Structures are given as structure tokens and as C-alpha cells.
Amino acid sequence: MAALPRRIIKETQRLMQEPVPGISAVPDDTNARYFHVIVTGPEDSPFEGGLFKLELFLPEDYPMSAPKVRFITKIYHPNIDRLGRICLDILKDKWSPALQIRTVLLSIQALLSAPNPDDPLANDVAELWKVNESEAIRNAKEWTRRYAMDN
Amino acid sequence: MKGALNSIFIYSLQHIDKLLQCGICYEYMNTSVITSCSHNYCSLCIRKYLHYKTQCPTCFEETFEKDLRKNNLLDEIIIHYLNFKDKSEKKFYQKEILTVENRNFENVHSPNNFECKKKQNVPDTNEILDKNLESPMSMASNTTPRGQKNDQQNISTPSTSTELRIPSMFTPKRKGFQNEENELVECPVCKVDVPQNNINKHLDDCLKRENTKVQPKKCEPKRKPLPKLVLSLMKDNIIRKKLKEFGLLTQGDRKTLETRLQRYIILYNAECDKINPRSISELIKQCEEEENLERKIQKPSNVNIL
Ligand SMILES: [Zn+2]
Ligand SMILES: [Zn+2]
Ligand SMILES: [Zn+2]
């Protein structure tokens, strides 16, 4: 494998030494640019109690470009689509090399606490979230139970 | 030094250490430049980034390459700081480093040594410092003076077989203790590889020489930066012609050609900020090496993301 930029090594070391509470991110054994991520559903959110698997990949030109992140575990969320893609500005046009893996993971955790149906990626979910929030939250809880618990 | 004084000392050092690191590559700044919003980066790092977005990564202020200015004083501060840091670390922490180092070396052969390693890190000044302050840019950093060549060596050694590669990336920074006699480190002043046990003496001499050196009349750049090209508007054969003119390879598809030309121009222009720019052939060599390296990364074996 090609040599890793020191920035990636430093970020990885820090993630291992001082993990973000509620998030684990472990580099793959064979590819140090690929991380296995588990995010704990935040308290007082419909995702509470769930463990959500994600994959995170640092492209060849990281940190000039943002990490690529995707939910592997199915999740009912207005800003996350069926393929697990996440609608988050810092993963797209608001990315800056001043951010890092850590900030990205924290933002994803925050997105679970505060879904934003006005900037939707999953349109049907966002729609329901707007017109009938309690039903949407019920669905999110149900999906969490079904897909994100004891697997 | 002990007690309160010691912790004030460590705390201040940590601040300085953090300030001297580039927010893009997390290394000590190499040929630093300052933006008009007063943020500092390695010349190469920020030039690369400005091809993605014309803004300062830290404060988002609109920034163009023409706004960048060299920051020689900062470069000099970094050289002296590294020299100081290297010496004080040797003095205060050599004992611990030696013992941890030996244990780490044994662990390279254990199956799960990535796990092991993170628990018994080498207590270099940075890490001790880091415990106090939460900061995105204050990761422990290498004491070896930086240099592109050197970085890659550090990363891929000391493992000998391929399956040990990953763990080895997290191996101790100061591997020099394993066979101190053969270990070479790059002098941050003159960029010559020097045996580690001689580096301090060499640095002293080198800095002395540097200080007495007659400064060139002005900081007149020896090389003029290359003009900006609008690659997307250039025909293939024009790009090839340019590549040939610069002494670069001319084969590959359109994307490869564009990337190659752009990479060279960015590197060349960043090099113009150095007091002693490297030779053109060295720049060409570095471009070719980087291109090969990226080709390997772009074929990740088990990644199915997007
Ligand atoms: Zn840099
Ligand atoms: Zn700025
Ligand atoms: Zn020297």
C-alpha cells in the first residue's frame, strides 16, 4: 500500500486515543483510508438505543476533498437516503481542510439529534416529517428497533 | 524543572507547537506563506487547496494565489524551535522513549499490535502536552525534521513484510533508537541526511553557517512563478506540448495530462517561495513519484463506497 500522509496518521491516532463519545471509528486492517464507524443513537432522539454502522473513506486528495461517508445500517431520517447517503453541507460544498474526520462524525451525530426536513435527501421521509411529525418519529423508532438493535 | 513551572513550560510549548503546524497537512509548516487574512500554511498545501476553492480554509475569506506572501521569519522560527525541541526531548525524555521503544519493537510481531500500540505511546513532549488541551490541530507530531522524502521513509519502515504495513504506520516516531548508528535524519536547514547521533552537532554548525551567510541583496525570487493556465480551455496537443516543454511525460488520457500539468505548476510555484528552490529535475521526479503513488491509492481493494 502507498504511504499515508502524516495528517491521516495523526487523525487516526487521536481517534483511537480520545474517541468521540458515542462514536467508534476504526481503520480497516488492509486499507488505512477506510474506516468502520459505529454511531450510537443520541439520547432523546428517535434513534436512541440503536447502533448505526457507517463507512468512511478518505479519498486520495484528502484533506483537499471531504471524506466520503455513508450509513450502512438502514435509518429513517429526512437527510439520509435509502442508499445511506447523507445530506450534510460539510461533506459537500462547505468542506474545508480545517475540518477533520472528528468534526464530520460529530456533525453526523448532531444530525441524528436534529433532523432537518427542510433540506431533505429522502423526500418521502422529509414530507412525512413535515406534515405528521409524530408518525415520522414513530417510524424512525420502529426502524431503529428493527435494523439498529442487537445485530 | 518541576511542579508548576514545569507545567507552565509544557503548556506554553504546546501552544507554540500547535501554532507552528500547518492546518492542512498537520506538519510543521514547510516554506510558509501568509494570506491576506493573516493565516499561515505551507506554500504547497495552500496552493494546492486554492485550486479546489479560492478561500482560506480557516476563515473562508476569498483568497487567490497572488495574495500569498512568503513568511521567512516563521520558517526561521520553526527551524530553531525544532532544534530546541529535539534537544530538550533528548534531555528529559530519553529514558522513557528508550524503554517504550523496545517494547513497541517486540509488539510489531504480535497479531493485534495496532491495539497495543495506541496504549503505550511514546511520551514525547507533544503527547504529554496534548493531554491538557483539546484542539483539533494539536496532535502529537514527529520530532524528526520534516521533508517529503523523510516522511515516506518513516511511514513505511520498519516493517519488512506487507501484512505488517498498517501497524507499522503507527509505530513509534523515534525509531532511530533501534539502530542508531545507521539511522539518517534530514537536517531541516541544509536538507542533507545526517546520522541521528550527529544531528545536533550538525545542526549547530549548520545554523551558525546559516546565520553568517551573507543575505542576498533582497528577497528577490530566483525563479519567477509560472503563469496560471486555464487547462480546461487547452487542447490535448497543447497540453502535451507544455508538458514536453517542462520535461514531463506526455502519455496518458486527458485527465492524466491535466492533473500532471497542474501538479507540476503548483509544485513549481510553491518552490519559488523557498530561499533555495530545488532543481527542476528534483521537482519532476517528485511529480512522477506522487502520480505513481496516487494511482495505487485510487485502486483500493475493498472499498465500494460511491
Ligand atoms: Zn502544510
Ligand atoms: Zn484566513
Ligand atoms: Zn544541515
Tab-separated table of C-alpha atoms in Angstrom, chain A residues 1-14 16-18 26-34 55-61 63-65 68-70 85 92-100 102, chain B residues 21 23-27 45 48-49 52-53 55 57-58 60 114-115 118 121 127 130 134-137 139-142 151-152 154-155 165-166 169-170 173 293-294 296-298 300-306:
chain	number	residue	atom	x	y	z
A	1	MET	CA	0.000	0.000	0.000
A	2	ALA	CA	1.070	3.541	-0.643
A	3	ALA	CA	2.409	5.679	2.164
A	4	LEU	CA	-0.111	7.554	4.268
A	5	PRO	CA	0.102	11.303	4.733
A	6	ARG	CA	1.042	12.155	8.270
A	7	ARG	CA	-2.198	14.056	8.718
A	8	ILE	CA	-4.176	10.823	8.350
A	9	ILE	CA	-1.895	9.048	10.793
A	10	LYS	CA	-2.319	11.828	13.330
A	11	GLU	CA	-6.065	11.936	12.969
A	12	THR	CA	-6.274	8.163	13.345
A	13	GLN	CA	-4.079	8.128	16.425
A	14	ARG	CA	-6.203	10.760	18.076
A	16	MET	CA	-8.101	5.870	18.848
A	17	GLN	CA	-6.655	7.626	21.881
A	18	GLU	CA	-9.510	10.018	22.557
A	26	VAL	CA	-11.579	2.061	13.396
A	27	PRO	CA	-9.387	1.894	10.305
A	28	ASP	CA	-9.668	-1.213	8.180
A	29	ASP	CA	-6.895	-3.801	8.539
A	30	THR	CA	-5.986	-3.657	4.881
A	31	ASN	CA	-6.816	-0.076	3.986
A	32	ALA	CA	-5.953	2.690	6.403
A	33	ARG	CA	-8.080	5.176	4.439
A	34	TYR	CA	-11.227	3.159	5.076
A	55	GLU	CA	-18.354	3.543	6.325
A	56	LEU	CA	-15.971	6.440	5.897
A	57	PHE	CA	-13.365	6.699	3.174
A	58	LEU	CA	-10.618	9.287	2.813
A	59	PRO	CA	-10.138	9.989	-0.894
A	60	GLU	CA	-6.699	10.246	-2.392
A	61	ASP	CA	-6.770	14.051	-2.225
A	63	PRO	CA	-7.986	16.793	3.074
A	64	MET	CA	-8.447	18.884	-0.065
A	65	SER	CA	-11.677	16.925	-0.597
A	68	LYS	CA	-16.906	10.092	1.825
A	69	VAL	CA	-19.362	8.782	4.404
A	70	ARG	CA	-22.374	6.520	4.123
A	85	ARG	CA	-26.053	8.835	1.599
A	92	LYS	CA	-20.127	18.813	0.143
A	93	ASP	CA	-19.625	22.495	-0.619
A	94	LYS	CA	-18.921	23.551	2.970
A	95	TRP	CA	-15.943	21.212	3.331
A	96	SER	CA	-12.674	22.830	4.370
A	97	PRO	CA	-9.335	21.213	5.252
A	98	ALA	CA	-9.680	22.959	8.602
A	99	LEU	CA	-12.330	20.323	9.398
A	100	GLN	CA	-11.407	16.705	10.069
A	102	ARG	CA	-13.671	14.023	14.027
B	21	GLN	CA	1.766	23.393	12.374
B	23	GLY	CA	-3.757	23.356	9.347
B	24	ILE	CA	-3.843	21.425	6.093
B	25	CYS	CA	-1.121	18.774	6.410
B	26	TYR	CA	-0.614	18.917	10.220
B	27	GLU	CA	3.146	19.078	9.734
B	45	CYS	CA	-0.552	22.977	0.752
B	48	LYS	CA	-2.997	23.025	-3.949
B	49	TYR	CA	-6.105	23.880	-1.997
B	52	TYR	CA	-10.187	23.478	-5.221
B	53	LYS	CA	-11.633	26.618	-3.731
B	55	GLN	CA	-10.844	30.738	0.000
B	57	PRO	CA	-9.570	27.077	4.776
B	58	THR	CA	-9.652	28.579	8.259
B	60	PHE	CA	-13.278	31.239	4.429
B	114	PHE	CA	-2.389	-1.769	16.390
B	115	GLU	CA	-4.351	-2.087	19.589
B	118	LYS	CA	-2.128	3.009	20.951
B	121	ASN	CA	2.616	5.555	23.088
B	127	GLU	CA	1.789	13.948	23.746
B	130	ASP	CA	-1.590	17.259	24.367
B	134	GLU	CA	-8.339	19.916	23.439
B	135	SER	CA	-7.526	21.163	19.984
B	136	PRO	CA	-8.036	19.817	16.517
B	137	MET	CA	-4.579	20.633	15.401
B	139	MET	CA	-1.877	16.009	17.504
B	140	ALA	CA	1.361	14.513	18.562
B	141	SER	CA	3.936	15.185	15.984
B	142	ASN	CA	7.177	13.793	14.896
B	151	ASP	CA	8.115	11.290	5.698
B	152	GLN	CA	7.649	8.385	3.445
B	154	ASN	CA	9.243	6.939	8.344
B	155	ILE	CA	5.872	5.674	7.384
B	165	ARG	CA	2.456	-2.356	6.880
B	166	ILE	CA	-0.552	-0.979	8.638
B	169	MET	CA	2.379	3.232	10.327
B	170	PHE	CA	1.579	3.684	13.922
B	173	LYS	CA	8.222	8.105	15.959
B	293	LEU	CA	1.541	6.815	-5.587
B	294	GLU	CA	-1.902	8.201	-6.311
B	296	LYS	CA	-2.032	2.969	-6.349
B	297	ILE	CA	-4.383	4.652	-3.905
B	298	GLN	CA	-7.093	5.076	-6.486
B	300	PRO	CA	-8.480	0.479	-3.264
B	301	SER	CA	-9.058	-3.222	-2.986
B	302	ASN	CA	-12.088	-3.425	-0.768
B	303	VAL	CA	-13.765	-0.071	-0.958
B	304	ASN	CA	-17.165	0.046	-2.500
B	305	ILE	CA	-18.167	3.483	-1.454
B	306	LEU	CA	-19.691	5.589	-4.239
